[in-house]
Amino acid sequence: MELSSPVRYVKGVGEVRERALLRLGVRTVEDLLFLFPRRYEDRRCITPLSALIEGAFASVVAEVVSFENRPAHRKGLSIASVLLSDGRDTVSAVWFNKPHIGDMLIPGARVALYGKVERWGGLQLSNPEFEVLDESDPESVGRIVPVYPATAGLSPKWVRRIVFSALDIYLPEVRDYLPEETVRKYGFPELHDSVMEMHKPQGRESWLKARNRLAFGEFFLLQAGLLLRKRHRISARNVSGPMKAGEKFDAFLKSLPFRLTGAQERVIREIASDLASEAPMSRLLQGDVGSGKTAAAVAALVIAVDSGFQAAFMVPTEILAQQHFFRLKTFLENLGIHVELLTGSLSRPARRQALDAIASGGAGVVVGTHAIFGEKVVFDRLGLVVIDEQHRFGVMQKNALMSKTLSPHVLVMTATPIPRALTLSIYGDLDVSLLDELPPGRKPVKTHHMRTSQSGELMRFISDKAKKGRQIYWICPLIEESEQLDLSAAYSRFLDLKERLPDLRVRLIHGQLPSDEKEAVMSSFEGGEVDLLVATSIVEVGVDVPNATVMVIEDAAHFGVAQLHQLRGRVGRGEEESHCVLLTGKSTPEGAARIEAVLSTSDGFKIAEMDLKQRGPGEICGVRQHGVTDFRVANLARDRKLMERARQEAAELAAKDPGLRNARPLAEALMSKLGATLELAGIA
Ligand code: ADP
Ligand code: MG
């Protein structure tokens, strides 16, 4: 039996419970050892029943006197209640719709309960968690008791028992992958002790030490993986050799219709210096919506072409591909650079023609969706890939892409500011440039919160803006379950708005429209022939129409904060004052908090931090399924310092011992835990 053996072989588990454990993320014997309690109950200090305080949470131990289950007033509901006694006082505990707990709460049983104290006539514990105590089980009384996550078919108590017995047998076999030196340097407790402390804490302080040590370990492992991958990539020679800005680049700078911001100049220098080196660039360019990332990217494209290479510019949607294509075309063709568009929906002849131009090298720059990396696409001399709105593609696609195309220079851009801790953990192998300055003269977008019931007022506002020649976006609710529903909601909103605003030219755009129609709608909006554009959240990324100054987001509480921020970023791109109207009906407390967050600031990074706290890393970057940020202990939103230190340590190690010759346990842990995710094969 090994640590990596499936958990079903642990005595007492078996196949049925294995399935339940899988739901808790436990696959192997080792996972079981690292399945930590979700909270602890301090049963050293039990509240006597006489000391219960209304409104507070309390942990009590008492004996069951009687049990009863009766129907509630409302049909279909039942109330189970037990009378409890601690020898001096009595109190009741009640649960809704749990008729069967009477099977466990038999008179005479001693029970530990944890829950909220409320007053209904007398004091009672409402819906408490409980555990029937087994006096012969010393783990359950008189100490700090771990409460494990439960799932259908597994009680927390069963989980505790199985984890404890696994600890006795298997913990000694767990090897520490943190280098001894690091453990000493930080005065970390020993690994086995730390794991033990998590399960059976002695006290607050020792628990915290153990917890931080384990969190550090998790960060360290990921950082080591990312940094080694980076070293590996750098040491691979890039396809092109050094690139150098030339005539076209000078012409590009001269032809810009505006002065570059200081941040743009700095970023372009950073990119140019990467391109001038032997090693392939892998750089992440972060900049809030509207910070002018495109200009920086175009500078890179031009340098590549100047150096005799082709460059690809990849974006997540067709609309965006078309928009960028038209923009770049007029601009770059003046510099003598031929631009091709490649998306999945090109007609056959158009596609044939594009592929030929790409293969012959006639196309200097190719703009497109991921179709750019289709199998049939062969570049003559691809030297640079720019990926716009990277967060829309997902992390792993980026990796696949980088390995497929023989190490060209890669620049990825994202408009969703990513909290630093998260950047380091999912893009930890990239260099980061920051566009932290908006072009001059931008007025901040005024953000308003309106109720659905105020729609009359909103209609007046919209038609007033339209009369003044401004354009308006109206984003329809996001109905996640089905694109079809999204669509029908958008369609009926479109009809409704047309009727209510008869003087306005109203158009509808959504993802399922054929692409030439999408293109037609978008270009008439850009051309000012549409006043009000009703859209599904399709316009979220990248679209740039400076004359559009009003963004209405219907059912705004359903969107994530980062998404709201992105949508708001579609306006405020011109000289005129812009408005973003967040329209809500009834919303959940979380929804209201999101609205509040977006109203409170227009700083994308602040918003990103809030997003990380509210939704967690997996939701933000769509990385959940890849496991990169599936930490058992570490918390990206809170452990940022720990993460930075772990990264520092990992960097030192990667520099000193890139082959991990003196860190075998680390190399093994990397392979077994992150090998597949990070494609580390052959690196460590
Ligand atoms: P994003 O970073 O969101 O991709 P864009 O590159 O689309 O932003 O730029 C937003 C708008 O700002 C565009 O209309 C662009 O022409 C304009 N812009 C970019 N840089 C500058 C600058 N230095 N001065 C004035 N306007 C600029
Ligand atoms: Mg952009």
XYZ file of C-alpha atoms and ligand atoms in Angstrom:
712
model
C 0.000 0.000 0.000
C 1.398 3.363 -0.996
C 0.467 6.938 -0.321
C -0.628 7.220 -3.918
C -2.906 4.173 -3.692
C -6.621 4.778 -4.170
C -8.340 5.592 -0.936
C -10.729 2.646 -1.211
C -7.985 0.354 0.039
C -7.832 2.104 3.374
C -9.446 -0.145 5.930
C -13.067 0.814 6.446
C -13.465 2.804 3.224
C -14.396 0.577 0.300
C -15.872 1.551 -3.035
C -19.086 3.219 -1.981
C -17.427 5.549 0.477
C -14.595 6.134 -1.916
C -17.087 7.739 -4.239
C -18.275 10.007 -1.464
C -14.691 10.875 -0.510
C -13.978 11.812 -4.105
C -16.561 14.530 -3.728
C -14.386 15.936 -0.964
C -11.388 15.880 -3.284
C -9.891 12.770 -1.712
C -8.560 10.313 -4.244
C -5.532 8.772 -2.630
C -4.404 7.667 0.775
C -2.263 10.771 0.965
C -5.227 13.008 0.161
C -6.948 11.581 3.187
C -4.083 12.693 5.420
C -4.388 16.161 3.960
C -8.150 16.384 4.279
C -8.202 19.012 6.953
C -11.061 19.995 9.246
C -13.216 22.845 8.080
C -13.483 24.137 11.623
C -12.770 23.168 15.192
C -14.962 22.915 18.196
C -13.368 23.709 21.470
C -14.944 21.145 23.703
C -12.594 22.082 26.491
C -14.804 25.007 27.190
C -18.363 23.930 26.848
C -21.008 26.552 27.533
C -23.263 25.473 30.404
C -26.893 25.645 29.349
C -27.494 28.312 31.967
C -25.015 30.609 30.229
C -26.415 30.543 26.695
C -26.800 33.972 25.159
C -29.433 34.816 22.612
C -27.986 35.522 19.182
C -24.574 33.927 19.844
C -23.178 30.638 18.594
C -22.476 28.122 21.307
C -20.956 24.733 21.773
C -22.759 22.622 24.360
C -22.672 19.075 25.634
C -25.897 17.688 27.070
C -28.046 14.633 27.436
C -31.175 13.928 25.400
C -34.285 13.916 27.582
C -36.942 13.528 24.925
C -37.466 13.812 21.192
C -40.462 14.797 19.152
C -41.166 15.412 15.483
C -44.298 17.336 14.577
C -45.757 18.942 11.484
C -45.259 22.680 11.187
C -47.954 25.162 10.255
C -46.807 25.306 6.705
C -47.699 22.224 4.720
C -44.929 19.761 4.039
C -42.693 21.096 6.785
C -41.902 19.285 9.970
C -40.080 20.327 13.081
C -37.903 17.939 15.015
C -37.112 19.016 18.520
C -35.199 17.518 21.401
C -35.163 18.526 24.986
C -31.616 18.582 26.358
C -30.352 18.651 29.895
C -26.916 19.172 31.383
C -28.030 18.037 34.794
C -28.974 21.501 35.990
C -30.746 23.247 33.157
C -32.667 22.300 30.070
C -32.864 23.784 26.605
C -34.313 22.564 23.363
C -32.755 22.158 19.959
C -34.826 22.201 16.784
C -34.356 21.245 13.161
C -36.632 21.654 10.169
C -37.478 18.679 8.012
C -35.137 16.265 9.693
C -37.629 13.716 11.051
C -35.040 10.961 11.068
C -32.557 12.471 13.433
C -34.730 11.044 16.176
C -33.085 7.722 15.360
C -29.827 9.088 16.726
C -31.108 11.367 19.433
C -32.490 8.741 21.725
C -33.162 9.639 25.359
C -30.057 9.147 27.436
C -27.614 9.815 24.572
C -24.898 12.378 25.244
C -24.618 14.878 22.436
C -22.268 17.694 21.502
C -24.042 20.477 19.636
C -22.912 23.633 17.938
C -25.255 26.261 16.634
C -27.005 29.548 17.006
C -28.971 30.381 20.118
C -32.354 31.933 19.384
C -35.348 32.863 21.433
C -38.698 31.320 20.587
C -40.543 31.530 23.847
C -37.529 30.103 25.677
C -33.980 29.808 24.375
C -33.263 27.157 21.818
C -30.489 25.993 19.528
C -31.650 26.386 15.941
C -30.536 23.841 13.395
C -27.333 23.006 15.277
C -24.715 20.635 13.996
C -24.415 17.776 16.407
C -22.550 14.660 17.207
C -23.697 11.869 19.449
C -20.804 11.309 21.819
C -19.327 7.944 22.334
C -17.900 8.021 25.843
C -15.436 5.343 24.912
C -14.076 7.628 22.170
C -11.607 9.975 23.829
C -11.296 12.020 20.648
C -14.734 13.492 20.952
C -14.742 15.057 24.396
C -12.629 17.308 26.566
C -10.457 18.646 23.753
C -10.425 20.709 20.606
C -12.392 18.565 18.243
C -11.904 18.852 14.489
C -15.055 19.029 12.409
C -14.480 17.553 8.984
C -16.307 18.358 5.814
C -19.189 16.000 5.265
C -20.969 14.926 2.140
C -23.925 12.722 1.313
C -23.197 9.314 2.770
C -20.383 10.446 5.057
C -20.863 12.029 8.450
C -18.178 14.346 9.787
C -17.747 11.906 12.590
C -17.031 8.996 10.269
C -14.574 11.126 8.342
C -12.815 11.990 11.567
C -12.474 8.394 12.553
C -11.117 7.291 9.194
C -8.697 10.212 8.967
C -7.397 9.566 12.463
C -6.756 5.925 11.817
C -5.070 6.719 8.499
C -2.828 9.200 10.278
C -1.563 6.513 12.624
C -0.653 4.185 9.826
C 0.410 6.349 6.909
C 1.607 9.712 8.149
C 5.146 8.460 8.904
C 5.533 7.674 5.206
C 4.863 11.195 4.003
C 8.061 12.889 2.892
C 8.607 16.589 3.121
C 9.344 18.222 -0.208
C 10.344 21.521 1.380
C 14.143 21.657 1.470
C 15.510 21.259 4.986
C 17.321 24.541 4.644
C 14.080 26.388 4.046
C 12.378 24.694 6.960
C 15.242 25.761 9.222
C 15.440 29.243 7.802
C 11.833 30.004 8.620
C 11.772 28.040 11.846
C 8.933 25.916 10.496
C 7.647 23.036 12.566
C 8.363 19.582 11.231
C 5.960 18.336 8.524
C 4.455 15.397 10.375
C 3.903 17.515 13.454
C 2.236 20.165 11.325
C -0.162 17.737 9.717
C -0.932 16.305 13.151
C -1.532 19.777 14.531
C -4.074 20.510 11.810
C -6.041 17.439 12.766
C -5.529 17.582 16.516
C -4.661 21.123 17.437
C -3.049 21.829 20.767
C -3.907 25.475 20.666
C -4.386 28.545 18.560
C -0.745 29.462 18.197
C 0.688 26.079 17.348
C -2.151 25.533 14.917
C -1.411 28.783 13.138
C 2.265 27.873 12.786
C 1.359 24.524 11.330
C -1.180 26.034 8.983
C 1.199 28.648 7.650
C 3.907 26.118 7.130
C 1.619 23.928 5.079
C 0.327 26.884 3.097
C 3.900 27.938 2.420
C 4.603 24.426 1.191
C 1.703 24.543 -1.243
C 2.794 27.879 -2.655
C 6.384 26.726 -2.821
C 5.510 23.662 -4.844
C 3.498 25.603 -7.399
C 6.095 28.338 -7.682
C 8.894 25.830 -8.120
C 6.922 24.248 -10.950
C 6.215 27.543 -12.657
C 9.734 28.873 -12.303
C 11.322 25.706 -13.557
C 9.042 25.763 -16.527
C 10.072 29.329 -17.169
C 13.764 28.466 -17.013
C 13.135 25.642 -19.356
C 11.360 27.845 -21.846
C 14.024 30.508 -21.720
C 16.766 28.038 -22.354
C 14.948 26.821 -25.440
C 16.177 29.015 -28.234
C 13.490 30.949 -29.883
C 12.680 30.503 -33.549
C 13.554 33.936 -34.669
C 16.685 35.092 -32.973
C 16.882 38.691 -31.849
C 14.383 41.099 -33.375
C 15.041 44.727 -33.913
C 12.871 47.762 -34.532
C 13.495 49.340 -37.947
C 11.960 51.717 -40.456
C 8.412 50.489 -40.127
C 8.575 50.922 -36.403
C 9.728 54.518 -36.757
C 6.949 55.152 -39.240
C 4.501 53.547 -36.820
C 5.495 55.918 -34.034
C 5.130 58.899 -36.331
C 1.753 57.823 -37.630
C 0.107 57.407 -34.223
C -2.844 59.801 -33.905
C -1.959 60.450 -30.249
C 1.024 60.717 -27.948
C 1.864 57.514 -26.147
C 1.362 57.647 -22.414
C 4.419 57.210 -20.223
C 3.188 53.746 -19.305
C 2.785 52.779 -22.944
C 6.311 53.941 -23.713
C 7.693 51.969 -20.818
C 5.809 48.826 -21.782
C 6.870 49.091 -25.412
C 10.486 49.355 -24.228
C 10.053 46.250 -22.084
C 8.582 44.337 -24.989
C 11.218 45.552 -27.433
C 13.979 44.454 -25.119
C 12.429 40.973 -24.792
C 12.174 40.738 -28.548
C 15.786 41.757 -28.918
C 16.977 38.849 -26.818
C 17.743 35.283 -27.819
C 15.255 33.786 -25.421
C 11.624 33.668 -26.407
C 9.530 36.350 -24.766
C 6.724 35.244 -22.496
C 5.225 38.370 -21.147
C 1.885 39.222 -19.635
C 0.641 42.726 -20.274
C -1.927 43.836 -17.772
C -3.812 47.047 -18.151
C -7.213 48.205 -17.142
C -9.889 48.593 -19.796
C -9.093 51.521 -22.025
C -5.471 51.822 -20.979
C -4.347 51.413 -24.566
C -2.969 47.903 -24.723
C -3.628 47.644 -28.433
C -1.063 50.297 -29.284
C 1.581 48.445 -27.279
C 0.675 45.201 -29.002
C 0.811 46.793 -32.442
C 4.262 48.108 -31.648
C 5.340 44.520 -31.032
C 3.729 43.328 -34.272
C 5.552 46.002 -36.211
C 8.918 45.119 -34.688
C 8.398 41.497 -35.687
C 7.586 42.463 -39.255
C 10.484 44.889 -39.293
C 12.725 41.964 -38.434
C 11.404 39.864 -41.284
C 8.879 37.753 -39.346
C 5.166 37.216 -39.312
C 3.099 38.025 -36.278
C -0.257 36.688 -35.129
C -2.804 38.622 -33.101
C -5.318 36.344 -31.464
C -8.563 37.485 -29.831
C -11.363 35.531 -28.163
C -14.384 36.478 -30.283
C -15.186 36.972 -33.946
C -16.572 40.437 -33.363
C -13.350 41.489 -31.790
C -11.314 39.827 -34.526
C -13.204 41.785 -37.138
C -12.931 45.021 -35.274
C -9.202 44.637 -34.727
C -8.748 43.522 -38.291
C -10.297 46.677 -39.724
C -8.421 48.915 -37.345
C -5.060 47.274 -37.832
C -5.537 47.030 -41.544
C -5.895 50.725 -42.293
C -3.158 51.448 -39.871
C -0.606 48.810 -40.827
C -1.200 48.867 -44.556
C -0.052 52.474 -44.528
C 3.230 51.120 -43.206
C 3.340 48.590 -45.985
C 2.321 45.617 -43.851
C -0.249 43.238 -45.265
C -2.882 42.074 -42.759
C -5.043 38.956 -43.038
C -8.130 37.944 -41.079
C -8.595 34.320 -40.072
C -11.674 33.150 -38.195
C -13.720 29.984 -38.184
C -16.506 31.537 -40.195
C -14.675 32.717 -43.293
C -16.117 31.517 -46.564
C -14.153 28.747 -48.228
C -12.507 30.911 -50.888
C -11.682 33.630 -48.344
C -10.144 31.038 -46.097
C -8.153 29.509 -48.926
C -6.837 32.899 -49.861
C -5.919 33.745 -46.253
C -4.150 30.427 -45.751
C -2.136 30.999 -48.905
C -1.092 34.450 -47.821
C -0.077 33.085 -44.441
C 1.879 30.194 -45.889
C 3.666 32.294 -48.481
C 4.664 34.924 -45.976
C 2.682 37.564 -47.847
C 0.657 38.231 -44.730
C 2.823 40.102 -42.257
C 0.180 40.180 -39.566
C -2.672 37.725 -39.059
C -5.609 38.735 -36.893
C -8.046 36.073 -35.823
C -9.657 33.825 -33.306
C -8.130 30.556 -32.126
C -8.703 29.406 -35.706
C -5.215 30.842 -36.209
C -3.839 27.735 -34.601
C -5.934 25.289 -36.539
C -4.127 22.312 -37.977
C -4.255 23.492 -41.555
C -2.693 26.829 -40.774
C 0.952 26.940 -41.710
C 2.980 30.067 -41.241
C 5.991 30.894 -43.300
C 8.007 32.507 -40.501
C 5.929 33.043 -37.403
C 7.989 34.980 -34.887
C 5.488 36.534 -32.508
C 2.087 35.690 -31.081
C -0.011 38.269 -29.268
C -2.995 36.944 -27.360
C -5.527 39.600 -26.450
C -7.960 39.192 -23.552
C -6.097 36.147 -22.420
C -8.425 35.522 -19.481
C -11.077 34.517 -21.967
C -9.059 31.655 -23.335
C -8.157 29.838 -20.173
C -4.716 29.115 -18.928
C -4.174 25.737 -20.396
C -4.922 26.748 -23.913
C -2.080 29.183 -23.621
C 0.284 26.396 -22.729
C -0.883 24.196 -25.529
C -0.314 27.042 -27.869
C 3.128 27.860 -26.649
C 4.313 24.327 -27.065
C 2.697 23.886 -30.450
C 4.315 26.794 -32.171
C 7.993 26.205 -31.666
C 8.698 28.915 -29.108
C 7.857 32.127 -30.869
C 7.785 35.250 -28.765
C 4.520 35.394 -26.880
C 2.760 38.421 -25.468
C -0.477 37.801 -23.602
C -2.714 40.665 -22.623
C -5.479 40.825 -20.133
C -7.889 43.578 -19.320
C -9.201 41.981 -16.200
C -6.731 43.208 -13.699
C -5.639 40.176 -11.773
C -4.674 40.439 -8.147
C -0.955 40.065 -7.805
C -1.179 36.894 -5.766
C -3.227 35.291 -8.468
C -0.998 36.546 -11.240
C 1.923 34.933 -9.526
C 0.174 31.674 -9.126
C -1.296 31.139 -12.550
C 0.957 33.265 -14.678
C 3.950 32.803 -12.425
C 6.177 31.819 -15.309
C 5.516 34.985 -17.267
C 7.161 38.392 -16.970
C 4.651 41.060 -16.210
C 4.223 44.535 -17.680
C 1.707 46.915 -16.309
C -0.141 49.720 -18.102
C -1.037 51.676 -15.024
C -1.937 54.964 -16.637
C -4.965 55.929 -18.693
C -4.618 58.148 -21.750
C -5.109 61.792 -20.807
C -8.469 63.520 -20.824
C -10.533 60.515 -19.873
C -13.409 61.390 -17.636
C -14.360 58.744 -15.120
C -17.586 56.962 -15.959
C -20.461 57.956 -13.695
C -22.000 54.823 -12.278
C -25.638 54.778 -11.198
C -27.777 52.191 -9.536
C -31.403 52.090 -10.668
C -34.306 49.839 -9.858
C -36.197 48.077 -12.580
C -39.208 50.059 -11.391
C -37.526 53.309 -12.455
C -37.575 52.356 -16.112
C -39.625 55.419 -17.104
C -36.872 57.658 -15.847
C -34.282 55.518 -17.597
C -36.133 55.744 -20.925
C -36.152 59.543 -20.684
C -32.439 59.517 -19.911
C -31.655 57.299 -22.869
C -33.712 59.195 -25.402
C -32.217 62.446 -24.167
C -28.675 61.128 -24.756
C -29.651 59.779 -28.144
C -31.057 63.161 -29.130
C -27.673 64.640 -28.334
C -26.119 62.198 -30.762
C -24.693 59.773 -28.208
C -24.975 56.004 -28.483
C -26.103 53.501 -25.907
C -25.382 49.868 -25.070
C -28.046 47.823 -23.342
C -26.759 44.549 -21.924
C -29.369 41.879 -21.332
C -29.444 39.570 -18.352
C -27.107 36.699 -18.183
C -29.035 33.469 -17.947
C -26.346 30.970 -17.409
C -28.150 27.717 -17.883
C -28.881 28.192 -21.501
C -27.748 30.321 -24.360
C -31.168 29.794 -25.875
C -32.822 31.497 -22.911
C -30.299 34.317 -23.026
C -31.231 34.822 -26.572
C -34.978 34.853 -26.150
C -34.678 37.268 -23.220
C -32.503 39.533 -25.330
C -34.919 39.322 -28.208
C -37.949 40.287 -26.187
C -36.033 43.131 -24.574
C -35.106 44.312 -28.042
C -38.751 44.373 -29.146
C -39.769 46.054 -25.931
C -37.179 48.826 -26.233
C -38.022 49.417 -29.856
C -41.592 49.977 -28.852
C -40.786 52.228 -25.927
C -38.226 54.300 -27.814
C -39.813 54.635 -31.240
C -37.561 57.529 -32.301
C -34.374 55.562 -31.767
C -32.627 53.276 -34.179
C -32.407 50.073 -32.156
C -30.464 46.963 -33.153
C -29.813 43.612 -31.535
C -26.565 41.657 -31.436
C -25.838 38.283 -29.899
C -23.427 35.416 -30.185
C -25.560 33.218 -32.403
C -25.983 35.733 -35.166
C -24.169 34.688 -38.360
C -20.850 36.448 -38.394
C -21.481 38.656 -41.417
C -24.580 39.963 -39.668
C -22.648 40.533 -36.476
C -20.126 42.410 -38.486
C -22.820 44.459 -40.191
C -24.481 45.399 -36.908
C -21.182 46.260 -35.260
C -19.992 48.393 -38.125
C -23.242 50.307 -38.331
C -22.979 50.914 -34.593
C -19.414 52.106 -35.040
C -20.547 54.250 -37.934
C -23.127 55.948 -35.738
C -26.117 54.533 -37.628
C -27.463 52.795 -34.538
C -28.508 54.666 -31.399
C -29.216 51.810 -29.072
C -27.465 48.476 -29.284
C -29.166 45.689 -27.379
C -26.687 42.920 -26.700
C -26.019 39.803 -24.732
C -22.793 40.040 -22.778
C -20.987 39.421 -26.045
C -19.755 43.008 -26.169
C -17.956 42.511 -22.920
C -14.475 42.434 -24.264
C -12.480 44.810 -26.299
C -15.079 46.708 -28.293
C -14.138 50.328 -28.744
C -16.713 52.896 -29.863
C -15.851 56.287 -28.349
C -19.192 57.894 -29.182
C -21.039 55.324 -27.071
C -21.428 56.986 -23.695
C -24.161 55.062 -21.937
C -23.964 51.474 -20.756
C -27.095 49.973 -19.262
C -26.641 46.605 -17.603
C -29.868 44.845 -16.927
C -30.087 42.518 -13.949
C -26.625 43.695 -13.040
C -26.502 41.837 -9.749
C -26.126 38.622 -11.678
C -22.804 39.554 -13.173
C -19.494 39.181 -11.412
C -17.747 42.406 -10.390
C -14.938 42.003 -12.881
C -17.444 41.463 -15.641
C -19.384 44.567 -14.627
C -16.167 46.520 -14.632
C -15.352 45.258 -18.111
C -18.760 46.200 -19.401
C -18.487 49.635 -17.845
C -15.147 49.981 -19.615
C -16.949 49.965 -22.970
C -17.942 53.570 -22.329
C -15.863 56.517 -21.193
C -13.633 56.202 -24.229
C -14.201 59.636 -25.685
C -14.359 63.264 -24.617
C -17.972 63.166 -23.472
C -19.070 62.327 -19.978
C -20.188 58.712 -19.816
C -22.653 56.802 -17.686
C -23.058 53.254 -16.564
C -26.477 52.289 -15.245
C -26.681 49.165 -13.119
C -30.247 48.020 -13.266
C -31.443 45.624 -10.594
C -34.663 44.143 -9.341
C -34.561 42.051 -6.219
C -31.096 40.797 -5.502
C -29.348 38.483 -3.104
C -27.016 39.957 -0.471
C -24.039 38.808 -2.553
C -25.490 40.463 -5.618
C -26.038 43.678 -3.696
C -22.442 43.523 -2.466
C -21.202 43.224 -6.030
C -23.223 46.237 -7.101
C -21.878 48.138 -4.121
C -18.314 47.198 -5.075
C -18.664 48.422 -8.640
C -20.323 51.645 -7.512
C -17.577 52.282 -4.991
C -14.549 52.325 -7.285
C -13.428 52.411 -10.879
C -10.004 51.031 -10.054
C -9.801 47.686 -11.792
C -7.222 46.304 -9.405
C -9.302 47.074 -6.357
C -12.204 45.428 -8.084
C -10.091 42.399 -8.845
C -9.097 42.023 -5.210
C -12.752 42.132 -4.219
C -13.566 39.592 -6.866
C -10.912 37.264 -5.557
C -12.326 37.530 -2.059
C -15.910 37.102 -3.161
C -15.620 34.381 -5.726
C -12.295 32.685 -5.199
C -9.584 32.111 -7.765
C -11.210 29.316 -9.720
C -14.146 31.425 -10.799
C -12.053 34.383 -11.789
C -9.750 32.794 -14.235
C -11.547 29.626 -15.108
C -8.688 27.597 -13.738
C -10.637 25.565 -11.227
C -10.766 22.441 -13.296
C -7.036 22.512 -13.788
C -6.214 22.361 -10.135
C -3.520 25.011 -10.198
C -5.115 26.931 -7.373
C -6.749 24.053 -5.572
C -4.917 24.590 -2.354
C -5.896 22.609 0.693
C -4.659 25.188 3.148
C -3.343 28.243 1.360
C -5.667 31.089 0.514
C -4.711 33.388 -2.320
C -6.817 36.257 -1.090
C -5.289 36.260 2.371
C -1.842 34.682 2.223
C -0.207 37.027 -0.183
C 2.926 37.625 1.898
C 3.419 33.944 2.385
C 3.108 33.442 -1.318
C 5.697 36.072 -2.131
C 8.151 34.506 0.277
C 7.531 31.056 -1.118
C 8.118 32.379 -4.604
C 11.376 33.963 -3.490
C 12.575 30.693 -2.001
C 11.525 28.735 -5.052
C 13.344 31.185 -7.303
C 16.549 30.772 -5.318
C 16.288 27.047 -5.509
C 15.517 27.047 -9.234
C 18.589 29.193 -9.839
C 20.861 27.112 -7.648
C 19.685 23.670 -8.591
C 17.557 23.786 -11.740
C 17.726 20.031 -12.204
C 16.593 19.566 -8.579
C 19.429 17.111 -8.080
C 19.607 17.835 -4.397
C 15.876 18.118 -4.006
C 14.523 14.763 -5.068
C 11.416 14.850 -2.881
C 10.511 18.160 -4.481
C 11.080 16.813 -7.986
C 8.881 13.828 -7.217
C 6.139 15.932 -5.675
C 6.191 18.230 -8.679
C 5.761 15.360 -11.063
C 3.066 13.615 -9.125
C 1.049 16.665 -8.147
C 1.586 19.199 -10.917
C 3.344 17.333 -13.682
C 0.343 16.969 -15.917
C -1.142 20.361 -15.153
C 1.996 22.301 -15.829
C 3.333 19.987 -18.511
C 6.527 19.563 -16.599
C 7.620 16.361 -18.249
C 11.345 16.334 -18.743
C 11.936 19.564 -16.895
C 12.798 18.626 -13.347
P -7.559 48.442 -24.091
O -6.370 48.535 -23.211
O -8.831 48.338 -23.317
O -7.422 47.366 -25.127
P -7.486 50.153 -26.375
O -6.160 49.746 -26.830
O -8.671 49.631 -27.084
O -7.640 49.841 -24.835
O -7.514 51.739 -26.322
C -8.660 52.423 -25.921
C -8.812 53.721 -26.682
O -7.808 54.638 -26.284
C -8.667 53.567 -28.174
O -9.655 54.356 -28.782
C -7.282 54.096 -28.474
O -7.195 54.641 -29.764
C -7.135 55.162 -27.411
N -5.753 55.415 -26.996
C -4.787 54.496 -26.787
N -3.647 55.072 -26.369
C -3.875 56.414 -26.334
C -3.074 57.559 -25.982
N -1.806 57.437 -25.604
N -3.668 58.765 -26.052
C -4.959 58.897 -26.439
N -5.751 57.869 -26.782
C -5.230 56.628 -26.724
Mg -8.322 45.751 -25.873
